[in-house]
JSON list of C-alpha atoms in Angstrom, two decimals:
[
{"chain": "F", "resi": 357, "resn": "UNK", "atom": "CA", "xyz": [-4.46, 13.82, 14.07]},
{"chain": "F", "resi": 358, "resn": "UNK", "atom": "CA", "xyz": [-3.40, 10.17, 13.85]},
{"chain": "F", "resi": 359, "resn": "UNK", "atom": "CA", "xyz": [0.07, 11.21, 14.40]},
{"chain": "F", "resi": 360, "resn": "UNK", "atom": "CA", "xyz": [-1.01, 12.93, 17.73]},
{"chain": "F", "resi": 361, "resn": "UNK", "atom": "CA", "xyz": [-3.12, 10.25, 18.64]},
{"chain": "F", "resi": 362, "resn": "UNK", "atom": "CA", "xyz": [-0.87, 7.61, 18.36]},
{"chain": "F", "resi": 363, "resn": "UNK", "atom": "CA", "xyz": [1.91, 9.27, 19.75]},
{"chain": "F", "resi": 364, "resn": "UNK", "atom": "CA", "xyz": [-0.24, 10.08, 22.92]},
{"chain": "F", "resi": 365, "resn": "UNK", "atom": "CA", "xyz": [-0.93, 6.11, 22.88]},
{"chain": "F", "resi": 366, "resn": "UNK", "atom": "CA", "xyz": [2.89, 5.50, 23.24]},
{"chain": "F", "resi": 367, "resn": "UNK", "atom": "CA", "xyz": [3.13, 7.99, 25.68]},
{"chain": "F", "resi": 368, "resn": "UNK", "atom": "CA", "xyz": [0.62, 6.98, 27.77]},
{"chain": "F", "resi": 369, "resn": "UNK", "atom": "CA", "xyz": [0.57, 2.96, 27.62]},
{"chain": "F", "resi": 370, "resn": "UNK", "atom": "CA", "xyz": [4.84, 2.02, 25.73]},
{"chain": "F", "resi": 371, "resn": "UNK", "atom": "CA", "xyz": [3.60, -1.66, 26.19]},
{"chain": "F", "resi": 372, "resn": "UNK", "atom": "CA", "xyz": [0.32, -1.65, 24.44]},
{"chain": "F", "resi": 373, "resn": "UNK", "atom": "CA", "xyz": [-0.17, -3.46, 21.27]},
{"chain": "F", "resi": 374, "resn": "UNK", "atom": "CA", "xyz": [-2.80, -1.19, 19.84]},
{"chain": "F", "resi": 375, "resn": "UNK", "atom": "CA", "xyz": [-0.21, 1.45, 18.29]},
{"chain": "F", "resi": 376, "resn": "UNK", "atom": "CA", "xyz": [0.04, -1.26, 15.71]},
{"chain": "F", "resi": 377, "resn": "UNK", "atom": "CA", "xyz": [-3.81, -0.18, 14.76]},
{"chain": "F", "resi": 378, "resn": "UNK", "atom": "CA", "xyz": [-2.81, 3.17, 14.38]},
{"chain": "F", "resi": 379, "resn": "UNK", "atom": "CA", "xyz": [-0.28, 2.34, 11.72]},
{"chain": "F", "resi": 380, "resn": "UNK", "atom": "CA", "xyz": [-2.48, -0.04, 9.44]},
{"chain": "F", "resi": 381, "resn": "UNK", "atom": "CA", "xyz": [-5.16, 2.50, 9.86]},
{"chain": "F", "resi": 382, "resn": "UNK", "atom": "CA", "xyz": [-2.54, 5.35, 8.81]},
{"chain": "F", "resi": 383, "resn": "UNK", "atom": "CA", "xyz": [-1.50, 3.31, 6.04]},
{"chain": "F", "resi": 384, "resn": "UNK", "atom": "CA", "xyz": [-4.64, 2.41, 4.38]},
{"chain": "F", "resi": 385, "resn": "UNK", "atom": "CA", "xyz": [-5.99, 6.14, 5.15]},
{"chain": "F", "resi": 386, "resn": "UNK", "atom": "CA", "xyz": [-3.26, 7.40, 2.63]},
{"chain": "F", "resi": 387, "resn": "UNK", "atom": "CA", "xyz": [-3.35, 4.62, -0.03]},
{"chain": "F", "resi": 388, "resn": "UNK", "atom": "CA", "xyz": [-6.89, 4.99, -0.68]},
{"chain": "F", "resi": 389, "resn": "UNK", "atom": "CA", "xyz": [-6.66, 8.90, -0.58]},
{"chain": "F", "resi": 390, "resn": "UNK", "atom": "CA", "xyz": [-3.56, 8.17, -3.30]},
{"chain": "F", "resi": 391, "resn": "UNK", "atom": "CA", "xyz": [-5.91, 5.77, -5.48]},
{"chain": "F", "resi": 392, "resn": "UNK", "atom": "CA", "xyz": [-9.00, 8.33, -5.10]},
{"chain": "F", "resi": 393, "resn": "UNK", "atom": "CA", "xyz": [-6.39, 11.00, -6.27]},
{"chain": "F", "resi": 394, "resn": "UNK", "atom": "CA", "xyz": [-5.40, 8.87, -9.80]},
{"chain": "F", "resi": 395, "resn": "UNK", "atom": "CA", "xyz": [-9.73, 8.57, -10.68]},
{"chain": "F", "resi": 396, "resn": "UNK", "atom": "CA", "xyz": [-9.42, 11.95, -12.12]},
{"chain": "F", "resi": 397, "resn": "UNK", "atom": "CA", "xyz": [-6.80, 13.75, -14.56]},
{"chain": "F", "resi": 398, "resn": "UNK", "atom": "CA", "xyz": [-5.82, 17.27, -12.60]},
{"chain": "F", "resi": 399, "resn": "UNK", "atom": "CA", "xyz": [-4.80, 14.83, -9.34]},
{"chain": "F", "resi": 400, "resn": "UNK", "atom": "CA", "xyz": [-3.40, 12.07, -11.52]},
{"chain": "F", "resi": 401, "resn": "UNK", "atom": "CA", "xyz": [-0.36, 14.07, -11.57]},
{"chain": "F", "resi": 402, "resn": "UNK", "atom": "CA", "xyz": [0.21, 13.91, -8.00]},
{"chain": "F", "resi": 403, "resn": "UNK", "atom": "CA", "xyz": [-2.02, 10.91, -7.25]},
{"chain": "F", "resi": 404, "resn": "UNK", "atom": "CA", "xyz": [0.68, 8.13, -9.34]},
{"chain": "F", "resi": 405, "resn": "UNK", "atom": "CA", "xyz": [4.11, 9.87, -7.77]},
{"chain": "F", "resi": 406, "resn": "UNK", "atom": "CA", "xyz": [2.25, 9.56, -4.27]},
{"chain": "F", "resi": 407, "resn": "UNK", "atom": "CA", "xyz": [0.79, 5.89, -4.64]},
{"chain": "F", "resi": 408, "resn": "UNK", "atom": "CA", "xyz": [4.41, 4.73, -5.64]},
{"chain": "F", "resi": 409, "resn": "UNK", "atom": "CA", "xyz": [5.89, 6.23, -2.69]},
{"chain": "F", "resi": 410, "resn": "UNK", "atom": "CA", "xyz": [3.65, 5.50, -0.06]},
{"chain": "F", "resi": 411, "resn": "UNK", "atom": "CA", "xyz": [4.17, 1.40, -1.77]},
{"chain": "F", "resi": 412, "resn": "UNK", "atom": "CA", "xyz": [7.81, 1.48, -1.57]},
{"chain": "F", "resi": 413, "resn": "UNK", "atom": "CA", "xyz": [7.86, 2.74, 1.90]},
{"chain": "F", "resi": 414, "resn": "UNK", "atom": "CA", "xyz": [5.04, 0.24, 2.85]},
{"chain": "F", "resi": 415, "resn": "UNK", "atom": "CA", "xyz": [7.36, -2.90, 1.13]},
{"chain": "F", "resi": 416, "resn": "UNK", "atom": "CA", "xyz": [10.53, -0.88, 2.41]},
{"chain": "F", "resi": 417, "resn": "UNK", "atom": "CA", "xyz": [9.11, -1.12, 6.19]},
{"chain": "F", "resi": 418, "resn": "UNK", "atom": "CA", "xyz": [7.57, -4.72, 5.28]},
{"chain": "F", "resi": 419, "resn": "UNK", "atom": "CA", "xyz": [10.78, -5.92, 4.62]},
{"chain": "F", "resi": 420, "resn": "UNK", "atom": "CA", "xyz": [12.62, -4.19, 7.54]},
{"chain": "F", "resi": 421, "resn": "UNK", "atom": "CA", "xyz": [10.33, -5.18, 10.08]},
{"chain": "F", "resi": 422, "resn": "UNK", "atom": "CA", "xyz": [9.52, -8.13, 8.74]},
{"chain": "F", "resi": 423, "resn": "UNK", "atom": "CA", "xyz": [5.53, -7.72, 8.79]},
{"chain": "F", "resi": 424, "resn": "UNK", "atom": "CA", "xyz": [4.44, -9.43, 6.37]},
{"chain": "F", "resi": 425, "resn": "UNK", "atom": "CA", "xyz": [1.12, -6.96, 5.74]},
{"chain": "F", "resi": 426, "resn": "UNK", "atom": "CA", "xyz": [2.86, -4.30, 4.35]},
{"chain": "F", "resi": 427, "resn": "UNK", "atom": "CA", "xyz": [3.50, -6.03, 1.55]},
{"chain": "F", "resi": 428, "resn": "UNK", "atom": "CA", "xyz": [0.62, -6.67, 0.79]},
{"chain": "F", "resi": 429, "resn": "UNK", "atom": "CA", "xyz": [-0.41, -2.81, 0.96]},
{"chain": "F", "resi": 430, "resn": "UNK", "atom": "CA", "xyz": [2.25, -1.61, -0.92]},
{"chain": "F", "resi": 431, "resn": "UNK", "atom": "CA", "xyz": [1.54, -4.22, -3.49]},
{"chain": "F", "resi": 432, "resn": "UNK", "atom": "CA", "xyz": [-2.03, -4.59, -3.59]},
{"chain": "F", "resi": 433, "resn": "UNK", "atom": "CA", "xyz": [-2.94, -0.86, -3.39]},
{"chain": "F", "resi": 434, "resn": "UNK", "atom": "CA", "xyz": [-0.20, -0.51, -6.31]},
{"chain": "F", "resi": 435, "resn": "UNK", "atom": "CA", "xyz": [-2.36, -2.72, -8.73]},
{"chain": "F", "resi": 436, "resn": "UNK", "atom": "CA", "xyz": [-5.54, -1.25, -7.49]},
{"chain": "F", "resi": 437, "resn": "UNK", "atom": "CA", "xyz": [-3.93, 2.27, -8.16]},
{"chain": "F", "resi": 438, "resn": "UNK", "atom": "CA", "xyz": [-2.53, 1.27, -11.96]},
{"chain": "F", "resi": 439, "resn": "UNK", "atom": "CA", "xyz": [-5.68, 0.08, -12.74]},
{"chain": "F", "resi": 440, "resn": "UNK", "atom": "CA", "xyz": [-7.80, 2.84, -11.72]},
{"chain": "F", "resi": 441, "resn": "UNK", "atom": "CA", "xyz": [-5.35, 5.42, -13.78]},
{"chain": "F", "resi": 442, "resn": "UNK", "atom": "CA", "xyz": [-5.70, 3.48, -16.64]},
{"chain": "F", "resi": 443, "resn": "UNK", "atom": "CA", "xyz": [-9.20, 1.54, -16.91]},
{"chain": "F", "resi": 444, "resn": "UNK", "atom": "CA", "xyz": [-11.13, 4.59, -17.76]},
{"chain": "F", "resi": 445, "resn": "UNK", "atom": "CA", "xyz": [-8.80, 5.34, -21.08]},
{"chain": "F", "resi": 446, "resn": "UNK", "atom": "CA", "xyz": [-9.87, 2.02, -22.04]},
{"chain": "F", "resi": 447, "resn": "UNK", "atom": "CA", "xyz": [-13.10, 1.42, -23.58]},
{"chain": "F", "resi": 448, "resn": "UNK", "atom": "CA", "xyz": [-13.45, -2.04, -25.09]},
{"chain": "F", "resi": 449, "resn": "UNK", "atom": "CA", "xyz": [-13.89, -5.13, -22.55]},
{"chain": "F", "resi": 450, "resn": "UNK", "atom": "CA", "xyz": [-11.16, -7.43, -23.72]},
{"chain": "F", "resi": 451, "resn": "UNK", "atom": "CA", "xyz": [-8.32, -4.96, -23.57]},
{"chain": "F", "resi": 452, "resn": "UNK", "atom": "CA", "xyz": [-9.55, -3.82, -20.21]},
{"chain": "F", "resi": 453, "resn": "UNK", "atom": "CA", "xyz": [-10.01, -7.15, -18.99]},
{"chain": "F", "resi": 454, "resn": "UNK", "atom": "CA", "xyz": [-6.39, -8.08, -20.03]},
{"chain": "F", "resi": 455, "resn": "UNK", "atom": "CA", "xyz": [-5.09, -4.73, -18.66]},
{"chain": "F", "resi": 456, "resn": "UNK", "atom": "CA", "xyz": [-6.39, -6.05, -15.35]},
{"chain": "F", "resi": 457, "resn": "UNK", "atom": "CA", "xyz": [-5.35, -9.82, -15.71]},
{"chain": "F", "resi": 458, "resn": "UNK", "atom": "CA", "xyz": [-1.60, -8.68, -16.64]},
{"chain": "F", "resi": 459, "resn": "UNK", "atom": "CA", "xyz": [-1.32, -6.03, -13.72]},
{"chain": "F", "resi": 460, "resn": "UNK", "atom": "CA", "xyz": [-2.94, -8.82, -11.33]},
{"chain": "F", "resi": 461, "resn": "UNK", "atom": "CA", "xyz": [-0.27, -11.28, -12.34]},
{"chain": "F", "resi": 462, "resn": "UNK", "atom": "CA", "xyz": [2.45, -9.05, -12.63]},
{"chain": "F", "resi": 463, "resn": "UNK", "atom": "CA", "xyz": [1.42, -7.80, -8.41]},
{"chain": "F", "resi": 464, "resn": "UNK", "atom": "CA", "xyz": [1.34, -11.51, -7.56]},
{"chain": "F", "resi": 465, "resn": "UNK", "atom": "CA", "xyz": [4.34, -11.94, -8.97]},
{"chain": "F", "resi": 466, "resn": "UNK", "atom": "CA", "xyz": [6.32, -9.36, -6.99]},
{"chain": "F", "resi": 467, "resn": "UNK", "atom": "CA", "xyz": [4.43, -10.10, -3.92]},
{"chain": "F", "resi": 468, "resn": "UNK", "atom": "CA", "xyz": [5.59, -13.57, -4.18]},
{"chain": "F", "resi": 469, "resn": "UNK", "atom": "CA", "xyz": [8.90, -12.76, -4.43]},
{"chain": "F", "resi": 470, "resn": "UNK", "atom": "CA", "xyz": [9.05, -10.18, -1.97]},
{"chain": "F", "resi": 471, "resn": "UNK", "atom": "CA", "xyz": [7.38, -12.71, 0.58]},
{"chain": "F", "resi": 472, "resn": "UNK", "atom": "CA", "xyz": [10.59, -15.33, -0.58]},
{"chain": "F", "resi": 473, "resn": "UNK", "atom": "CA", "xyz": [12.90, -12.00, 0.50]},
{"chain": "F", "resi": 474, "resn": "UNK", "atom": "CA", "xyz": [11.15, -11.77, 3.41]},
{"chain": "F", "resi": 475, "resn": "UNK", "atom": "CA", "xyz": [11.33, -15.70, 4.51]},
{"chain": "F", "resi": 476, "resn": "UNK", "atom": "CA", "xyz": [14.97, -15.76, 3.39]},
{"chain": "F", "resi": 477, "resn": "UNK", "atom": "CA", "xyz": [17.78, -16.26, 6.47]},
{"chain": "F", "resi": 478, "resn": "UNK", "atom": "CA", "xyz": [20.08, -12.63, 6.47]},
{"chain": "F", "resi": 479, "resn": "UNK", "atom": "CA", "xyz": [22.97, -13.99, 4.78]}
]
């Protein structure tokens, strides 16, 4: 339905600016379908393997487009993904509270050097 809509958008109006709705509406539509997928163990199977490629096309067209936000999804949504996989196998605080803190710092991490990638001149 998106696709259709957004399509007809194109068709319609080829200078308008509001296609670029469509496609951060498309892509949070399917990362938080992915992440509602890996709450529960019979779509954890298929919820992970999507989550992980719907963030490496989201950094894969961040970086080729140069759009900064995409990034950000396919990062962001990654951590919030991991950690709702894992968090309900762990039952004490202080793991689970590291658990988070290391995949937090480990997301920052990669976003920060997939923003330097980003801001680096094409050499």
């Amino acid at each position: 339905m998106i696709a259709v809509w957004r399509y007809a958008d194109r068709r319609a109006r080829p200078d308008s600016r509001f296609s670029d709705v469509f496609d951060h509406f498309a892509a949070n539509l399917a990362f938080w379908g992915a992440i509602a997928w890996c709450m529960e163990w019979p779509w954890l199977v298929a919820g992970l393997p999507l989550l992980a490629a719907l963030s490496y096309a989201s950094i894969r067209r961040g970086l080729a487009t140069g759009r900064e936000i995409f990034l950000v999804y396919g990062t962001v949504y990654a951590a919030i993904g991991v950690c709702a996989a894992v968090l309900p196998h762990i039952h004490r605080t202080t793991p689970s509270m590291s658990f988070v803190l290391a995949v937090v710092c480990v997301a920052a991490a990669a976003l920060w050097r997939l923003r330097r990638r980003l801001r680096e001149p094409d050499a």
